[in-house]
mmCIF file of C-alpha atoms in Angstrom:
data_model
loop_
_atom_site.group_PDB
_atom_site.id
_atom_site.type_symbol
_atom_site.label_atom_id
_atom_site.label_comp_id
_atom_site.label_asym_id
_atom_site.label_seq_id
_atom_site.Cartn_x
_atom_site.Cartn_y
_atom_site.Cartn_z
ATOM 1 C CA UNK A 40 98.229 97.207 47.494
ATOM 2 C CA UNK A 41 101.065 94.857 48.810
ATOM 3 C CA UNK A 42 100.126 92.998 52.045
ATOM 4 C CA UNK A 43 102.040 94.006 54.951
ATOM 5 C CA UNK A 44 102.592 90.080 55.838
ATOM 6 C CA UNK A 45 105.549 89.463 54.479
ATOM 7 C CA UNK A 46 109.111 87.940 55.360
ATOM 8 C CA UNK A 47 110.915 90.393 56.869
ATOM 9 C CA UNK A 48 112.421 90.955 60.919
ATOM 10 C CA UNK A 49 109.075 91.729 61.922
ATOM 11 C CA UNK A 50 107.822 92.849 65.777
ATOM 12 C CA UNK A 51 105.201 94.438 67.747
ATOM 13 C CA UNK A 52 104.642 97.264 69.301
ATOM 14 C CA UNK A 53 101.223 96.885 69.822
ATOM 15 C CA UNK A 54 102.498 96.058 72.787
ATOM 16 C CA UNK A 55 105.255 98.895 73.096
ATOM 17 C CA UNK A 56 107.164 96.398 74.419
ATOM 18 C CA UNK A 57 106.409 94.013 71.864
ATOM 19 C CA UNK A 58 105.425 90.814 70.808
ATOM 20 C CA UNK A 59 106.624 88.851 67.230
ATOM 21 C CA UNK A 60 104.000 88.552 65.028
ATOM 22 C CA UNK A 61 105.230 87.113 61.906
ATOM 23 C CA UNK A 62 106.125 82.669 62.282
ATOM 24 C CA UNK A 63 104.442 80.136 64.057
ATOM 25 C CA UNK A 64 105.576 76.616 65.546
ATOM 26 C CA UNK A 65 109.025 77.619 67.672
ATOM 27 C CA UNK A 66 109.428 81.041 66.619
ATOM 28 C CA UNK A 67 109.834 83.817 68.619
ATOM 29 C CA UNK A 68 112.385 86.583 69.233
ATOM 30 C CA UNK A 69 113.515 88.139 72.701
ATOM 31 C CA UNK A 70 111.931 89.966 75.210
ATOM 32 C CA UNK A 71 108.833 89.904 76.060
ATOM 33 C CA UNK A 72 109.298 89.322 79.229
ATOM 34 C CA UNK A 73 109.659 92.306 81.237
ATOM 35 C CA UNK A 74 111.906 93.426 81.587
ATOM 36 C CA UNK A 75 111.671 97.454 83.081
ATOM 37 C CA UNK A 76 112.961 99.200 86.034
ATOM 38 C CA UNK A 77 108.842 98.893 87.155
ATOM 39 C CA UNK A 78 109.282 95.160 86.640
ATOM 40 C CA UNK A 79 113.112 94.666 88.917
ATOM 41 C CA UNK A 80 111.894 96.778 91.285
ATOM 42 C CA UNK A 81 108.906 94.287 92.207
ATOM 43 C CA UNK A 82 110.450 91.313 92.125
ATOM 44 C CA UNK A 83 112.704 92.050 95.310
ATOM 45 C CA UNK A 84 109.183 92.397 96.880
ATOM 46 C CA UNK A 85 108.121 88.646 96.288
ATOM 47 C CA UNK A 86 108.987 87.928 99.542
ATOM 48 C CA UNK A 87 105.784 90.139 100.689
ATOM 49 C CA UNK A 88 103.373 87.626 99.078
ATOM 50 C CA UNK A 89 105.595 84.386 99.047
ATOM 51 C CA UNK A 90 108.325 81.965 100.869
ATOM 52 C CA UNK A 91 111.205 81.969 98.431
ATOM 53 C CA UNK A 92 113.992 78.946 99.214
ATOM 54 C CA UNK A 93 116.812 80.829 101.408
ATOM 55 C CA UNK A 94 119.286 79.003 100.235
ATOM 56 C CA UNK A 95 120.010 76.152 97.588
ATOM 57 C CA UNK A 96 117.750 73.487 97.531
ATOM 58 C CA UNK A 97 119.582 70.259 99.040
ATOM 59 C CA UNK A 98 118.079 66.992 96.949
ATOM 60 C CA UNK A 99 117.852 64.640 99.683
ATOM 61 C CA UNK A 100 118.365 61.092 96.999
ATOM 62 C CA UNK A 101 116.745 57.889 97.910
ATOM 63 C CA UNK A 102 114.551 55.578 96.872
ATOM 64 C CA UNK A 103 111.290 57.073 98.020
ATOM 65 C CA UNK A 104 112.809 60.887 97.969
ATOM 66 C CA UNK A 105 109.412 61.737 95.115
ATOM 67 C CA UNK A 106 106.793 59.687 96.612
ATOM 68 C CA UNK A 107 108.424 61.663 99.944
ATOM 69 C CA UNK A 108 107.959 64.890 98.387
ATOM 70 C CA UNK A 109 104.668 63.939 96.544
ATOM 71 C CA UNK A 110 103.434 63.827 100.626
ATOM 72 C CA UNK A 111 104.598 66.742 101.708
ATOM 73 C CA UNK A 112 103.770 69.493 98.432
ATOM 74 C CA UNK A 113 100.143 67.358 97.940
ATOM 75 C CA UNK A 114 97.934 68.993 100.028
ATOM 76 C CA UNK A 115 98.650 72.908 98.798
ATOM 77 C CA UNK A 116 98.536 71.678 94.945
ATOM 78 C CA UNK A 117 94.859 72.428 93.353
ATOM 79 C CA UNK A 118 92.322 71.561 91.103
ATOM 80 C CA UNK A 119 90.662 74.341 88.509
ATOM 81 C CA UNK A 120 87.325 74.000 86.882
ATOM 82 C CA UNK A 121 87.205 77.443 84.886
ATOM 83 C CA UNK A 122 83.638 77.430 82.906
ATOM 84 C CA UNK A 123 83.295 79.956 80.054
ATOM 85 C CA UNK A 124 79.819 81.066 78.716
ATOM 86 C CA UNK A 125 79.131 81.894 75.371
ATOM 87 C CA UNK A 126 79.338 80.790 72.060
ATOM 88 C CA UNK A 127 82.415 78.879 70.460
ATOM 89 C CA UNK A 128 83.706 76.893 67.620
ATOM 90 C CA UNK A 129 85.217 73.897 69.560
ATOM 91 C CA UNK A 130 87.921 73.415 66.400
ATOM 92 C CA UNK A 131 89.179 76.923 66.559
ATOM 93 C CA UNK A 132 88.921 77.290 69.971
ATOM 94 C CA UNK A 133 92.082 77.611 72.693
ATOM 95 C CA UNK A 134 90.584 75.327 75.046
ATOM 96 C CA UNK A 135 90.842 72.977 72.733
ATOM 97 C CA UNK A 136 94.815 73.231 72.007
ATOM 98 C CA UNK A 137 96.596 70.176 73.199
ATOM 99 C CA UNK A 138 99.441 72.741 73.238
ATOM 100 C CA UNK A 139 98.814 75.081 75.557
ATOM 101 C CA UNK A 140 98.029 71.530 78.185
ATOM 102 C CA UNK A 141 94.292 72.293 79.111
ATOM 103 C CA UNK A 142 90.583 70.079 78.179
ATOM 104 C CA UNK A 143 87.772 71.100 76.327
ATOM 105 C CA UNK A 144 85.213 68.096 78.318
ATOM 106 C CA UNK A 145 83.926 65.834 75.893
ATOM 107 C CA UNK A 146 82.845 67.681 73.568
ATOM 108 C CA UNK A 147 82.623 66.170 70.301
ATOM 109 C CA UNK A 148 84.870 68.373 68.101
ATOM 110 C CA UNK A 149 82.093 69.803 65.332
ATOM 111 C CA UNK A 150 81.689 73.358 66.003
ATOM 112 C CA UNK A 151 78.798 74.525 67.554
ATOM 113 C CA UNK A 152 77.097 76.316 70.460
ATOM 114 C CA UNK A 153 78.693 75.513 73.605
ATOM 115 C CA UNK A 154 80.007 75.956 76.517
ATOM 116 C CA UNK A 155 83.301 75.864 77.597
ATOM 117 C CA UNK A 156 84.810 74.184 80.895
ATOM 118 C CA UNK A 157 88.745 73.960 81.555
ATOM 119 C CA UNK A 158 90.461 72.204 84.099
ATOM 120 C CA UNK A 159 94.003 72.964 84.487
ATOM 121 C CA UNK A 160 95.980 73.113 87.903
ATOM 122 C CA UNK A 161 96.712 75.377 90.516
ATOM 123 C CA UNK A 162 98.653 75.634 93.929
ATOM 124 C CA UNK A 163 99.029 77.637 96.946
ATOM 125 C CA UNK A 164 101.630 79.557 96.719
ATOM 126 C CA UNK A 165 100.513 82.102 100.381
ATOM 127 C CA UNK A 166 98.428 80.623 103.425
ATOM 128 C CA UNK A 167 96.026 83.575 103.067
ATOM 129 C CA UNK A 168 94.246 81.363 100.248
ATOM 130 C CA UNK A 169 96.263 82.985 96.876
ATOM 131 C CA UNK A 170 96.242 80.792 94.144
ATOM 132 C CA UNK A 171 99.246 81.212 90.878
ATOM 133 C CA UNK A 172 98.559 79.165 87.533
ATOM 134 C CA UNK A 173 98.589 79.707 84.113
ATOM 135 C CA UNK A 174 95.928 82.440 82.056
ATOM 136 C CA UNK A 175 94.911 81.023 79.827
ATOM 137 C CA UNK A 176 93.531 77.928 82.159
ATOM 138 C CA UNK A 177 90.623 81.310 83.580
ATOM 139 C CA UNK A 178 91.215 83.296 81.030
ATOM 140 C CA UNK A 179 87.107 84.426 80.256
ATOM 141 C CA UNK A 180 86.293 82.553 82.875
ATOM 142 C CA UNK A 181 83.072 83.680 83.930
ATOM 143 C CA UNK A 182 83.298 80.499 87.065
ATOM 144 C CA UNK A 183 86.312 79.406 88.894
ATOM 145 C CA UNK A 184 86.427 76.143 91.404
ATOM 146 C CA UNK A 185 88.679 75.681 93.167
ATOM 147 C CA UNK A 186 89.070 71.942 94.568
ATOM 148 C CA UNK A 187 91.077 71.713 98.085
ATOM 149 C CA UNK A 188 91.803 68.123 98.980
ATOM 150 C CA UNK A 189 90.280 67.696 102.775
ATOM 151 C CA UNK A 190 87.220 69.773 101.348
ATOM 152 C CA UNK A 191 84.983 67.572 100.124
ATOM 153 C CA UNK A 192 83.173 71.281 98.354
ATOM 154 C CA UNK A 193 84.910 73.397 96.098
ATOM 155 C CA UNK A 194 85.918 77.317 97.210
ATOM 156 C CA UNK A 195 84.477 79.829 94.240
ATOM 157 C CA UNK A 196 87.898 81.858 93.305
ATOM 158 C CA UNK A 197 87.911 84.920 92.414
ATOM 159 C CA UNK A 198 90.740 86.329 89.292
ATOM 160 C CA UNK A 199 93.314 88.870 91.677
ATOM 161 C CA UNK A 200 94.589 89.675 88.150
ATOM 162 C CA UNK A 201 96.255 87.528 85.424
ATOM 163 C CA UNK A 202 98.875 89.013 82.487
ATOM 164 C CA UNK A 203 98.728 87.286 79.053
ATOM 165 C CA UNK A 204 102.052 88.416 77.686
ATOM 166 C CA UNK A 205 103.509 85.634 80.450
ATOM 167 C CA UNK A 206 100.446 83.510 80.760
ATOM 168 C CA UNK A 207 100.309 83.351 84.860
ATOM 169 C CA UNK A 208 97.400 84.444 87.142
ATOM 170 C CA UNK A 209 96.837 85.107 90.061
ATOM 171 C CA UNK A 210 93.584 83.642 92.316
ATOM 172 C CA UNK A 211 91.773 84.330 95.142
ATOM 173 C CA UNK A 212 89.786 81.395 97.475
ATOM 174 C CA UNK A 213 88.302 82.598 100.978
ATOM 175 C CA UNK A 214 90.268 80.165 102.510
ATOM 176 C CA UNK A 215 88.511 79.111 105.878
ATOM 177 C CA UNK A 216 91.903 78.825 107.699
ATOM 178 C CA UNK A 217 95.398 79.313 106.756
ATOM 179 C CA UNK A 218 96.162 77.491 103.080
ATOM 180 C CA UNK A 219 99.487 74.950 102.600
ATOM 181 C CA UNK A 220 101.531 76.090 100.343
ATOM 182 C CA UNK A 221 104.753 75.385 98.407
ATOM 183 C CA UNK A 222 107.938 76.690 98.728
ATOM 184 C CA UNK A 223 109.647 79.080 95.466
ATOM 185 C CA UNK A 224 112.810 77.711 94.869
ATOM 186 C CA UNK A 225 115.489 79.141 92.525
ATOM 187 C CA UNK A 226 114.806 78.700 88.651
ATOM 188 C CA UNK A 227 118.410 80.147 87.654
ATOM 189 C CA UNK A 228 120.245 77.963 89.471
ATOM 190 C CA UNK A 229 118.078 74.626 88.220
ATOM 191 C CA UNK A 230 120.772 73.066 85.979
ATOM 192 C CA UNK A 231 120.127 71.036 82.655
ATOM 193 C CA UNK A 232 120.296 67.836 83.492
ATOM 194 C CA UNK A 233 118.145 67.619 87.618
ATOM 195 C CA UNK A 234 115.357 65.831 88.438
ATOM 196 C CA UNK A 235 112.218 67.482 88.473
ATOM 197 C CA UNK A 236 108.090 66.216 90.019
ATOM 198 C CA UNK A 237 105.295 67.682 87.858
ATOM 199 C CA UNK A 238 102.176 66.832 89.364
ATOM 200 C CA UNK A 239 98.929 67.776 87.874
ATOM 201 C CA UNK A 240 95.008 66.611 86.851
ATOM 202 C CA UNK A 241 96.044 65.234 82.892
ATOM 203 C CA UNK A 242 93.071 64.553 81.351
ATOM 204 C CA UNK A 243 91.572 65.139 84.408
ATOM 205 C CA UNK A 244 92.919 62.325 86.265
ATOM 206 C CA UNK A 245 93.779 64.284 90.023
ATOM 207 C CA UNK A 246 97.152 63.867 91.164
ATOM 208 C CA UNK A 247 99.093 63.437 88.615
ATOM 209 C CA UNK A 248 102.203 62.483 89.613
ATOM 210 C CA UNK A 249 105.565 62.716 86.627
ATOM 211 C CA UNK A 250 109.211 62.438 86.540
ATOM 212 C CA UNK A 251 111.661 63.745 83.861
ATOM 213 C CA UNK A 252 114.852 66.139 84.464
ATOM 214 C CA UNK A 253 115.496 69.783 82.878
ATOM 215 C CA UNK A 254 116.084 69.217 79.161
ATOM 216 C CA UNK A 255 117.078 72.779 78.477
ATOM 217 C CA UNK A 256 116.999 76.798 79.699
ATOM 218 C CA UNK A 257 115.498 79.724 77.937
ATOM 219 C CA UNK A 258 113.950 77.931 75.352
ATOM 220 C CA UNK A 259 111.434 80.763 73.165
ATOM 221 C CA UNK A 260 108.230 78.877 72.068
ATOM 222 C CA UNK A 261 105.419 80.795 70.463
ATOM 223 C CA UNK A 262 101.397 79.232 70.518
ATOM 224 C CA UNK A 263 99.402 81.065 68.205
ATOM 225 C CA UNK A 264 99.277 85.194 69.129
ATOM 226 C CA UNK A 265 101.387 84.086 73.013
ATOM 227 C CA UNK A 266 104.889 84.241 73.046
ATOM 228 C CA UNK A 267 107.385 82.579 75.222
ATOM 229 C CA UNK A 268 110.499 83.649 75.753
ATOM 230 C CA UNK A 269 112.239 81.825 78.605
ATOM 231 C CA UNK A 270 111.271 78.875 78.932
ATOM 232 C CA UNK A 271 112.102 75.569 81.189
ATOM 233 C CA UNK A 272 112.178 72.631 79.221
ATOM 234 C CA UNK A 273 111.480 69.058 81.272
ATOM 235 C CA UNK A 274 111.260 65.289 80.074
ATOM 236 C CA UNK A 275 108.199 65.157 83.217
ATOM 237 C CA UNK A 276 105.236 64.015 81.467
ATOM 238 C CA UNK A 277 103.163 66.464 80.468
ATOM 239 C CA UNK A 278 99.321 66.207 79.384
ATOM 240 C CA UNK A 279 95.564 69.190 79.315
ATOM 241 C CA UNK A 280 95.237 69.482 82.510
ATOM 242 C CA UNK A 281 98.272 70.060 84.082
ATOM 243 C CA UNK A 282 98.497 73.416 82.575
ATOM 244 C CA UNK A 283 99.269 75.900 86.479
ATOM 245 C CA UNK A 284 100.771 73.065 88.094
ATOM 246 C CA UNK A 285 104.191 72.069 90.120
ATOM 247 C CA UNK A 286 107.541 72.075 88.271
ATOM 248 C CA UNK A 287 109.579 70.560 91.802
ATOM 249 C CA UNK A 288 113.054 69.652 92.681
ATOM 250 C CA UNK A 289 113.832 67.079 94.744
ATOM 251 C CA UNK A 290 113.693 69.528 97.656
ATOM 252 C CA UNK A 291 110.436 69.824 96.862
ATOM 253 C CA UNK A 292 110.362 73.782 96.016
ATOM 254 C CA UNK A 293 109.098 75.086 93.220
ATOM 255 C CA UNK A 294 111.339 76.002 89.630
ATOM 256 C CA UNK A 295 108.716 76.139 87.351
ATOM 257 C CA UNK A 296 104.734 76.822 85.571
ATOM 258 C CA UNK A 297 103.964 73.697 83.256
ATOM 259 C CA UNK A 298 102.566 75.035 81.389
ATOM 260 C CA UNK A 299 102.485 73.452 77.245
ATOM 261 C CA UNK A 300 103.018 69.926 75.564
ATOM 262 C CA UNK A 301 104.610 69.241 71.480
ATOM 263 C CA UNK A 302 102.376 67.844 70.358
ATOM 264 C CA UNK A 303 105.185 66.964 67.911
ATOM 265 C CA UNK A 304 107.497 64.715 69.691
ATOM 266 C CA UNK A 305 107.351 62.685 73.427
ATOM 267 C CA UNK A 306 108.640 64.578 76.551
ATOM 268 C CA UNK A 307 108.957 67.551 75.474
ATOM 269 C CA UNK A 308 107.164 69.933 78.045
ATOM 270 C CA UNK A 309 107.885 73.473 78.794
ATOM 271 C CA UNK A 310 106.906 75.372 82.141
ATOM 272 C CA UNK A 311 107.454 78.646 83.168
ATOM 273 C CA UNK A 312 110.348 79.237 85.589
ATOM 274 C CA UNK A 313 110.101 80.951 88.576
ATOM 275 C CA UNK A 314 112.325 83.823 88.164
ATOM 276 C CA UNK A 315 109.148 84.823 85.597
ATOM 277 C CA UNK A 316 106.881 84.526 88.841
ATOM 278 C CA UNK A 317 109.475 86.226 90.477
ATOM 279 C CA UNK A 318 108.490 90.007 88.244
ATOM 280 C CA UNK A 319 105.298 88.942 87.602
ATOM 281 C CA UNK A 320 103.383 87.934 90.483
ATOM 282 C CA UNK A 321 103.663 91.251 92.867
ATOM 283 C CA UNK A 322 102.435 93.383 90.142
ATOM 284 C CA UNK A 323 99.451 91.274 90.011
ATOM 285 C CA UNK A 324 98.964 91.407 94.097
ATOM 286 C CA UNK A 325 98.995 95.005 93.549
ATOM 287 C CA UNK A 326 97.398 96.160 91.065
ATOM 288 C CA UNK A 327 96.521 93.243 89.224
ATOM 289 C CA UNK A 328 98.015 93.878 86.104
ATOM 290 C CA UNK A 329 101.195 94.452 85.266
ATOM 291 C CA UNK A 330 102.555 97.463 83.669
ATOM 292 C CA UNK A 331 104.073 97.812 80.124
ATOM 293 C CA UNK A 332 104.377 101.289 77.989
ATOM 294 C CA UNK A 333 101.942 101.180 74.883
ATOM 295 C CA UNK A 334 102.684 102.758 71.103
ATOM 296 C CA UNK A 335 100.433 100.491 69.160
ATOM 297 C CA UNK A 336 102.257 99.537 66.393
ATOM 298 C CA UNK A 337 103.253 97.046 64.484
ATOM 299 C CA UNK A 338 106.981 97.267 63.245
ATOM 300 C CA UNK A 339 109.584 96.066 60.848
ATOM 301 C CA UNK A 340 113.175 96.590 60.285
ATOM 302 C CA UNK A 341 113.771 98.956 56.972
ATOM 303 C CA UNK A 342 116.379 98.049 54.357
ATOM 304 C CA UNK A 343 116.440 99.199 50.821
ATOM 305 C CA UNK A 344 115.039 95.958 49.241
ATOM 306 C CA UNK A 345 111.987 96.580 51.669
ATOM 307 C CA UNK A 346 111.971 100.717 50.752
ATOM 308 C CA UNK A 347 112.351 100.414 47.614
ATOM 309 C CA UNK A 348 109.477 97.744 46.855
ATOM 310 C CA UNK A 349 107.020 100.105 49.244
ATOM 311 C CA UNK A 350 108.317 103.175 47.595
ATOM 312 C CA UNK A 351 109.344 104.558 51.099
ATOM 313 C CA UNK A 352 111.154 107.806 51.676
ATOM 314 C CA UNK A 353 114.270 106.167 53.595
ATOM 315 C CA UNK A 354 115.790 102.848 53.779
ATOM 316 C CA UNK A 355 117.116 103.435 57.243
ATOM 317 C CA UNK A 356 114.824 103.422 60.036
ATOM 318 C CA UNK A 357 111.707 101.293 61.918
ATOM 319 C CA UNK A 358 108.687 101.007 58.721
ATOM 320 C CA UNK A 359 105.032 101.235 60.512
ATOM 321 C CA UNK A 360 103.340 98.603 59.120
ATOM 322 C CA UNK A 361 99.863 99.391 61.323
ATOM 323 C CA UNK A 362 98.633 101.295 63.715
ATOM 324 C CA UNK A 363 96.000 100.200 66.157
ATOM 325 C CA UNK A 364 93.476 102.056 66.105
ATOM 326 C CA UNK A 365 92.747 104.723 69.236
ATOM 327 C CA UNK A 366 96.128 103.777 69.874
ATOM 328 C CA UNK A 367 99.264 106.330 71.902
ATOM 329 C CA UNK A 368 100.597 106.320 67.598
ATOM 330 C CA UNK A 369 97.051 106.498 66.606
ATOM 331 C CA UNK A 370 96.310 109.798 68.224
ATOM 332 C CA UNK A 371 99.986 110.816 68.285
ATOM 333 C CA UNK A 372 99.379 111.173 63.933
ATOM 334 C CA UNK A 373 101.513 107.860 62.884
ATOM 335 C CA UNK A 374 100.150 106.041 59.125
ATOM 336 C CA UNK A 375 100.797 103.308 58.117
ATOM 337 C CA UNK A 376 103.590 103.325 56.019
ATOM 338 C CA UNK A 377 105.845 105.842 57.956
ATOM 339 C CA UNK A 378 109.298 105.110 58.752
ATOM 340 C CA UNK A 379 110.183 105.804 62.211
ATOM 341 C CA UNK A 380 114.037 107.231 63.192
ATOM 342 C CA UNK A 381 113.791 108.464 66.516
ATOM 343 C CA UNK A 382 112.481 108.702 70.282
ATOM 344 C CA UNK A 383 113.270 110.930 71.851
ATOM 345 C CA UNK A 384 116.101 112.017 69.893
ATOM 346 C CA UNK A 385 118.376 108.939 69.605
ATOM 347 C CA UNK A 386 118.147 106.724 65.953
ATOM 348 C CA UNK A 387 116.282 103.768 66.050
ATOM 349 C CA UNK A 388 117.620 101.919 62.591
ATOM 350 C CA UNK A 389 116.093 98.350 63.517
ATOM 351 C CA UNK A 390 113.005 97.115 65.404
ATOM 352 C CA UNK A 391 114.450 95.691 68.460
ATOM 353 C CA UNK A 392 115.931 99.119 69.135
ATOM 354 C CA UNK A 393 112.796 101.095 68.882
ATOM 355 C CA UNK A 394 111.125 98.704 71.660
ATOM 356 C CA UNK A 395 113.851 98.785 73.981
ATOM 357 C CA UNK A 396 113.697 102.692 74.116
ATOM 358 C CA UNK A 397 110.128 102.473 74.105
ATOM 359 C CA UNK A 398 110.579 99.966 76.757
ATOM 360 C CA UNK A 399 113.039 102.073 79.352
ATOM 361 C CA UNK A 400 109.698 104.244 79.733
ATOM 362 C CA UNK A 401 106.638 104.124 81.605
ATOM 363 C CA UNK A 402 103.103 104.119 80.703
ATOM 364 C CA UNK A 403 101.647 107.389 80.949
ATOM 365 C CA UNK A 404 105.035 108.800 79.334
ATOM 366 C CA UNK A 405 105.604 111.039 76.939
ATOM 367 C CA UNK A 406 107.303 110.857 73.691
ATOM 368 C CA UNK A 407 108.814 111.882 70.620
ATOM 369 C CA UNK A 408 109.034 109.963 67.392
ATOM 370 C CA UNK A 409 110.934 111.289 64.381
ATOM 371 C CA UNK A 410 109.809 109.637 61.310
ATOM 372 C CA UNK A 411 109.796 109.548 57.996
ATOM 373 C CA UNK A 412 105.802 109.625 55.472
ATOM 374 C CA UNK A 413 106.042 108.166 52.398
ATOM 375 C CA UNK A 414 106.349 111.656 50.330
ATOM 376 C CA UNK A 415 110.110 111.860 52.299
ATOM 377 C CA UNK A 416 109.053 115.016 54.895
ATOM 378 C CA UNK A 417 110.534 114.073 57.988
ATOM 379 C CA UNK A 418 108.038 114.519 61.101
ATOM 380 C CA UNK A 419 108.015 114.494 64.694
ATOM 381 C CA UNK A 420 105.055 113.705 66.578
ATOM 382 C CA UNK A 421 104.895 113.096 70.598
ATOM 383 C CA UNK A 422 102.807 110.445 71.835
ATOM 384 C CA UNK A 423 101.356 109.702 75.633
ATOM 385 C CA UNK A 424 102.769 105.607 76.099
ATOM 386 C CA UNK A 425 99.506 103.876 77.154
ATOM 387 C CA UNK A 426 98.930 100.765 79.331
ATOM 388 C CA UNK A 427 99.617 97.484 77.198
ATOM 389 C CA UNK A 428 95.669 95.419 76.708
ATOM 390 C CA UNK A 429 96.254 93.065 78.232
ATOM 391 C CA UNK A 430 94.746 90.714 75.548
ATOM 392 C CA UNK A 431 96.017 88.576 72.330
ATOM 393 C CA UNK A 432 97.812 91.692 70.162
ATOM 394 C CA UNK A 433 97.214 90.751 66.848
ATOM 395 C CA UNK A 434 97.318 92.456 63.046
ATOM 396 C CA UNK A 435 94.934 91.960 60.937
ATOM 397 C CA UNK A 436 95.510 90.239 57.841
ATOM 398 C CA UNK A 437 93.642 91.850 56.094
ATOM 399 C CA UNK A 438 96.179 95.653 57.184
ATOM 400 C CA UNK A 439 98.077 96.817 53.736
ATOM 401 C CA UNK A 440 100.282 99.472 53.174
ATOM 402 C CA UNK A 441 99.007 102.871 51.719
#
């Protein structure tokens, strides 16, 4: 049987809002970040949890601008040490991938059984001890320690919520008193060329400050199974251990969360914009996860070439490459090789069109799917959308069409 892994316009609806599975490096398709009404409603509530700048940043330029900002914001920035107790192959560990900006301690680069230690950064956005950081810093951790300036011993943190897709997480410590917090600025109003400051713990070098500019906006990036679609690009140096730390403007306001660094070029780092925090943090605070409807299929845009190659019943629609076991699609009876032509009576001719229709729905909604089988028969099934798994969603390399 022919392998599904082909170079066509592919998408994952194993999300049902989708993450591109084909390709790697810098490739990703748009609209990974939540766009449903639930996210839009949640974004209006960010002010319940964090201080948000009410006016455009004023930038007091001068010889001491950066040092003054650093002095003012440093008490709110923390060091995070996450421990994962499990058997790992160091060579294959995502914690060892420098693109993620995380640190694997001093373990040798050989396959072995080990305890992973990831060092990252975070900052208080709420005086009651709530911290924002990257999901990849604390993902799978059995123990999370937070080092706060002015305290001799670290605090043990609990995970309030995390989101694999946007790579954001909220932690909480039992703060003995109100914690200093950072102000969230407006990344949308931050222009390319604006000066920014990155503060973090690269290579366990605490409180390292680097300066650069916003060199681009809206950058897509794929790292492993994570697909970022709207990152700030910066020339401020970001290294392993900076992950989760703030990217600040010259008014000391957070405009991004330092997340990744390009290993292929110097001075190319990436940060999650605060516009994404606006959408995600309120949901993590309320429910611990982001609500995304999930169908559970990997899909490709069908065309005449694909239809002929795989003897499909139609050359117009969305080809089902793979159906996740125990998913809504599986329970509805969809199988690989079928071509979805309609969702709730609306024609879908591309993978992105199917994604858009699913994203309009909510978790628990029932959708009607019209599909053409491999034998050319048209069928209609009903699926109840589930909650997207908060983890990597990948298609098995051995998956094949019937």
